[in-house]
Amino acid sequence: MIPVPTAQLHRRIIGWFDVQARDLPWRGPGRTPWAVMVSEFMLQQTPVVRVLPVYADWLDRWPAPADLAAAPAGDALRHWGRLGYPRRALRLHAAAGAIVEHHGGRVPRTAAELLTLPGVGTYTAAAVAAFAYGKRETVVDTNIRRVHARLLGGDALPAPTLTAAEMRRAADLLPDDDGESVKWNVAVMELGALICTARAPKCSQCPVLDACAWVAAGRPEPHYVPRGQAWAGTDRQVRGAMMGVLRDAVAPVIREVLVAEPVDLALGSPPGTVVSPLMKLHRLNASREQLERSLDGLVADGLASETPAGISLPS
DNA sequence: CATCCGTGGAA
DNA sequence: TTTCCAAGGAT
């Protein structure tokens, strides 16, 4: 492997980005800080292609923080659609309220201020400060972590959780110039998203292939086995199914309808039997206990609201 | 610090 | 068909 100075890594990866970057709406010249912030919330753990249509609808509907803040939380959840992790919609709605309340309706400019907003952690705070305001921030997401782990660490994948050493390394790599640092952050992120992918990386198209420590080491296997995210039978699956019912409901849903244990339709149901809509939609095989627990969780998290009339999205 | 929190396309 | 995992955050 040929040792490559950091300045040359900057030039080569930014040069690659200038040619190969995707044309994404939140990168356009007309973007507002709010538009950047909305995109960052939606992109948390969610692929770009699924975000695009919801993003366009949201910005059209709520072009400024005050617009979203003036809407009911339930509308935010409803228009979040099937993006997943609906609590993000709730937090973005709450963040809009805080921006109106404490920041004059404008998205804060500093990472420290951004960090105080609900749903904004170290990554999102740095990303908004950098991409919306051009600030020099250490942006570290899963793509950047993977590129650094391979290019500099010689590992197939980064550690399961973000370490202080990784943050230090990322900070050391950051170009001194503000404008260059922003380009570097987004360029490394894009390289991780398009070339240095988790599975089947496209190394032949990599602008820094000859400088990659992982390739030089013969592409060793990961040190650990990523434990898969369980899904079938989990509360998350049940909560998701319930949210799907509530999003589409035109009136409050009676609790009993949501927590009724599924009935095997193939056996035929006695007259008057309550058939859970969850069973119809998802073939869930959940106990009444799990259904109750999941519904109570949704209410506790503010994703659903219960009145004598039934369960609905919050107002 | 490990776990929980949705969803669906691709391998 | 199952498995993997995608611009994280909160607890």
XYZ file of C-alpha atoms (C1' of nucleotides) in Angstrom:
337
model
C 0.000 0.000 0.000
C 1.226 3.472 -0.873
C 1.098 5.899 2.044
C -1.075 8.812 0.996
C -0.971 12.188 2.744
C -4.235 13.393 4.247
C -4.333 16.361 1.885
C -4.300 13.973 -1.054
C -7.121 11.912 0.444
C -9.074 15.152 0.635
C -8.408 15.990 -3.005
C -9.179 12.554 -4.339
C -12.383 11.877 -2.405
C -13.734 15.399 -2.911
C -12.776 15.170 -6.579
C -14.668 11.908 -6.870
C -17.675 13.485 -5.148
C -17.699 16.461 -7.533
C -18.246 14.044 -10.421
C -20.220 11.173 -8.903
C -22.427 12.754 -6.244
C -26.144 12.075 -6.442
C -28.378 15.024 -7.151
C -30.443 15.024 -3.973
C -33.037 17.693 -3.134
C -31.541 18.580 0.250
C -28.257 19.379 -1.490
C -29.758 21.840 -3.957
C -28.773 25.515 -3.894
C -32.281 26.566 -2.850
C -32.261 24.464 0.295
C -33.076 26.057 3.622
C -31.678 25.056 7.014
C -35.118 23.660 7.812
C -35.034 21.543 4.661
C -31.665 20.150 5.705
C -32.959 19.422 9.184
C -36.039 17.608 7.871
C -33.863 15.496 5.585
C -31.542 14.543 8.433
C -34.430 13.364 10.601
C -35.920 11.319 7.799
C -32.581 9.801 6.828
C -31.929 8.440 10.303
C -31.754 4.683 9.691
C -33.777 5.058 6.497
C -32.638 4.667 2.859
C -32.611 7.716 0.581
C -35.029 6.276 -1.974
C -37.732 5.814 0.620
C -37.242 9.307 2.043
C -37.557 11.220 -1.235
C -41.356 11.252 -1.697
C -42.146 11.891 1.977
C -39.537 14.641 2.107
C -41.074 16.442 -0.863
C -44.545 16.213 0.652
C -43.389 17.483 4.043
C -41.540 20.529 2.738
C -44.411 21.385 0.448
C -46.818 21.099 3.357
C -44.635 22.613 6.064
C -41.981 24.835 4.418
C -40.857 26.393 7.708
C -40.616 25.250 11.345
C -43.602 27.407 12.321
C -45.791 25.651 9.775
C -45.119 22.231 11.268
C -45.354 23.554 14.821
C -48.849 24.891 14.058
C -50.060 21.477 12.885
C -51.355 18.716 15.166
C -48.785 16.068 16.054
C -51.125 13.507 14.545
C -50.781 15.159 11.145
C -47.001 14.805 11.384
C -47.418 11.117 12.180
C -49.986 10.614 9.422
C -47.824 12.233 6.759
C -44.776 10.346 7.984
C -46.474 7.419 6.302
C -44.504 4.208 6.362
C -41.047 5.724 6.749
C -40.608 3.839 10.001
C -39.607 4.896 13.499
C -42.624 7.240 13.760
C -41.271 8.688 16.989
C -38.953 10.651 14.696
C -41.986 12.480 13.323
C -43.087 13.256 16.847
C -39.635 14.550 17.769
C -39.341 16.638 14.625
C -42.729 18.152 15.424
C -41.554 18.897 18.964
C -38.272 20.298 17.638
C -40.227 22.657 15.392
C -42.160 23.831 18.427
C -38.937 24.451 20.357
C -37.476 26.349 17.397
C -40.508 28.638 17.335
C -40.536 28.960 21.098
C -36.843 29.515 21.777
C -35.136 30.425 18.498
C -37.438 32.881 16.780
C -38.640 30.268 14.321
C -35.195 29.800 12.758
C -33.153 26.603 12.911
C -30.261 27.196 15.339
C -26.809 27.668 13.800
C -24.607 25.939 16.344
C -24.291 22.257 17.138
C -24.629 23.016 20.849
C -27.993 24.716 20.362
C -29.151 22.038 17.937
C -28.299 19.364 20.504
C -30.928 20.707 22.853
C -33.684 19.922 20.352
C -35.627 16.663 20.689
C -34.472 14.005 18.245
C -31.174 15.760 17.589
C -28.089 13.832 18.699
C -24.401 14.291 17.995
C -24.670 13.244 14.362
C -27.705 15.336 13.411
C -26.435 18.399 15.266
C -23.116 18.276 13.425
C -24.773 17.497 10.087
C -27.210 20.422 10.251
C -24.533 22.868 11.399
C -22.263 21.712 8.569
C -24.670 21.181 5.679
C -27.120 23.981 6.459
C -24.702 26.609 7.740
C -21.333 25.612 6.300
C -19.725 25.124 9.676
C -16.641 23.017 10.291
C -18.004 20.078 12.282
C -16.905 16.509 12.863
C -19.704 14.600 11.167
C -19.656 10.872 11.872
C -22.367 8.601 10.573
C -22.411 4.909 9.753
C -21.030 5.510 6.242
C -18.140 7.644 7.443
C -17.350 5.158 10.203
C -17.156 2.319 7.677
C -14.919 4.257 5.272
C -12.561 5.219 8.077
C -12.510 1.681 9.459
C -11.459 0.261 6.092
C -9.308 3.001 4.634
C -7.379 3.796 7.809
C -8.087 1.006 10.267
C -7.785 -1.965 7.942
C -10.971 -3.456 9.353
C -13.965 -4.731 7.405
C -16.445 -2.943 9.651
C -16.343 -0.389 12.462
C -16.942 -1.406 16.073
C -20.563 -2.010 17.115
C -20.730 1.337 18.906
C -19.066 4.648 18.123
C -15.856 5.043 20.109
C -13.998 8.117 21.299
C -11.004 7.041 19.230
C -13.126 7.133 16.086
C -14.324 10.649 16.859
C -10.736 11.732 17.417
C -9.620 10.208 14.135
C -12.477 11.878 12.271
C -11.647 15.231 13.855
C -7.981 14.858 12.886
C -8.951 14.148 9.282
C -11.124 17.241 8.923
C -9.726 19.864 6.519
C -8.882 23.163 8.217
C -10.908 25.268 5.809
C -14.630 25.538 6.584
C -15.808 25.024 3.004
C -13.460 22.112 2.411
C -14.517 20.452 5.666
C -18.155 20.507 4.588
C -17.287 18.959 1.231
C -15.129 16.355 2.945
C -17.904 15.323 5.308
C -20.495 14.887 2.591
C -18.001 13.308 0.184
C -16.903 10.596 2.604
C -20.521 9.933 3.472
C -21.363 9.580 -0.213
C -18.377 7.310 -0.801
C -19.648 5.034 1.955
C -23.158 5.078 0.554
C -22.251 4.376 -3.072
C -18.857 2.622 -3.199
C -17.605 1.561 0.219
C -20.863 -0.203 1.049
C -21.422 -2.649 3.883
C -21.989 -5.568 1.531
C -20.124 -6.069 -1.745
C -18.185 -2.791 -1.842
C -17.360 -1.545 -5.347
C -13.638 -1.246 -4.732
C -12.813 -1.071 -8.441
C -14.519 2.322 -8.554
C -12.912 3.652 -5.384
C -10.810 6.815 -5.728
C -8.562 5.760 -2.843
C -8.307 2.044 -3.517
C -4.484 2.096 -3.522
C -4.496 3.785 -0.129
C -6.958 1.414 1.536
C -5.561 -0.428 4.554
C -8.330 -3.028 4.438
C -7.625 -3.923 0.810
C -3.889 -3.958 1.505
C -4.521 -6.435 4.326
C -6.364 -8.763 1.952
C -9.877 -7.709 2.966
C -10.058 -9.651 6.250
C -13.458 -10.669 7.610
C -15.219 -8.592 10.284
C -14.062 -9.091 13.849
C -17.556 -9.684 15.106
C -20.827 -11.005 13.815
C -23.420 -8.228 13.584
C -26.417 -9.498 15.458
C -29.468 -9.275 13.306
C -32.437 -7.161 14.240
C -35.205 -9.460 15.364
C -38.578 -8.658 13.909
C -41.121 -11.455 13.796
C -43.045 -11.642 17.034
C -41.560 -8.498 18.542
C -43.405 -5.602 20.114
C -42.028 -3.440 17.318
C -43.913 -5.470 14.772
C -47.108 -5.180 16.792
C -46.632 -1.448 17.352
C -46.009 -0.956 13.655
C -49.189 -2.787 12.767
C -51.169 -0.733 15.264
C -49.739 2.528 13.939
C -50.754 1.429 10.461
C -54.338 1.002 11.637
C -54.354 4.341 13.453
C -52.841 6.248 10.513
C -55.607 5.064 8.227
C -58.443 5.361 10.719
C -60.994 8.108 10.098
C -62.363 7.814 13.626
C -61.052 6.657 17.028
C -60.501 2.909 17.174
C -62.075 1.046 20.074
C -59.337 -0.402 22.287
C -60.875 -3.839 22.214
C -60.500 -3.939 18.438
C -56.767 -3.374 18.725
C -56.079 -5.764 21.583
C -58.431 -8.596 20.619
C -56.410 -11.744 20.106
C -56.243 -12.838 16.504
C -58.791 -15.377 15.389
C -57.846 -18.047 12.937
C -60.046 -17.090 10.009
C -59.537 -20.477 8.388
C -61.469 -22.132 11.203
C -64.376 -19.773 10.821
C -65.413 -17.372 13.517
C -68.495 -17.678 15.680
C -71.007 -14.890 15.118
C -70.067 -11.772 17.044
C -66.397 -12.658 17.315
C -64.121 -9.635 17.137
C -61.593 -10.112 14.389
C -58.550 -8.003 15.007
C -57.628 -5.706 12.114
C -54.057 -6.495 13.066
C -54.672 -10.107 12.173
C -56.177 -9.151 8.850
C -53.324 -6.839 7.950
C -50.306 -8.669 9.252
C -51.283 -12.165 10.326
C -49.898 -11.343 13.733
C -49.846 -14.136 16.235
C -49.657 -11.999 19.322
C -51.042 -12.732 22.759
C -53.507 -10.357 24.316
C -50.803 -9.504 26.841
C -48.410 -8.432 24.095
C -51.114 -6.467 22.311
C -51.994 -4.609 25.516
C -48.350 -3.941 26.299
C -47.650 -2.637 22.798
C -50.672 -0.358 22.746
C -49.868 1.021 26.184
C -46.351 1.646 24.933
C -47.626 3.660 22.003
C -49.775 5.776 24.299
C -46.911 6.236 26.763
C -44.641 7.347 23.932
C -47.200 9.864 22.714
C -47.646 8.089 19.404
C -51.276 7.358 20.204
C -53.868 9.032 22.343
C -56.686 7.365 24.268
C -60.041 8.949 25.004
C -63.401 7.468 26.001
C -64.148 7.353 22.257
C -61.163 5.121 21.560
C -57.582 5.243 20.315
C -56.367 7.728 17.708
C -53.270 9.579 16.633
C -52.527 12.441 19.047
C -53.944 15.890 18.442
C -23.425 0.581 27.427
C -26.908 -2.582 25.538
C -31.378 -2.437 24.020
C -35.369 -0.686 22.027
C -37.613 1.695 18.403
C -40.333 0.606 11.900
C -39.991 -0.499 7.307
C -39.196 -2.686 2.962
C -35.782 -3.510 -0.920
C -32.080 -6.431 -2.155
C -29.080 -10.426 -1.776
C -37.770 -17.769 2.047
C -34.826 -15.768 5.355
C -31.399 -12.395 6.338
C -29.263 -8.025 6.217
C -29.346 -3.381 7.112
C -30.164 1.992 5.869
C -27.514 9.903 6.820
C -29.430 7.567 14.920
C -31.520 8.908 19.328
C -33.058 8.082 23.974
C -32.793 5.574 28.015
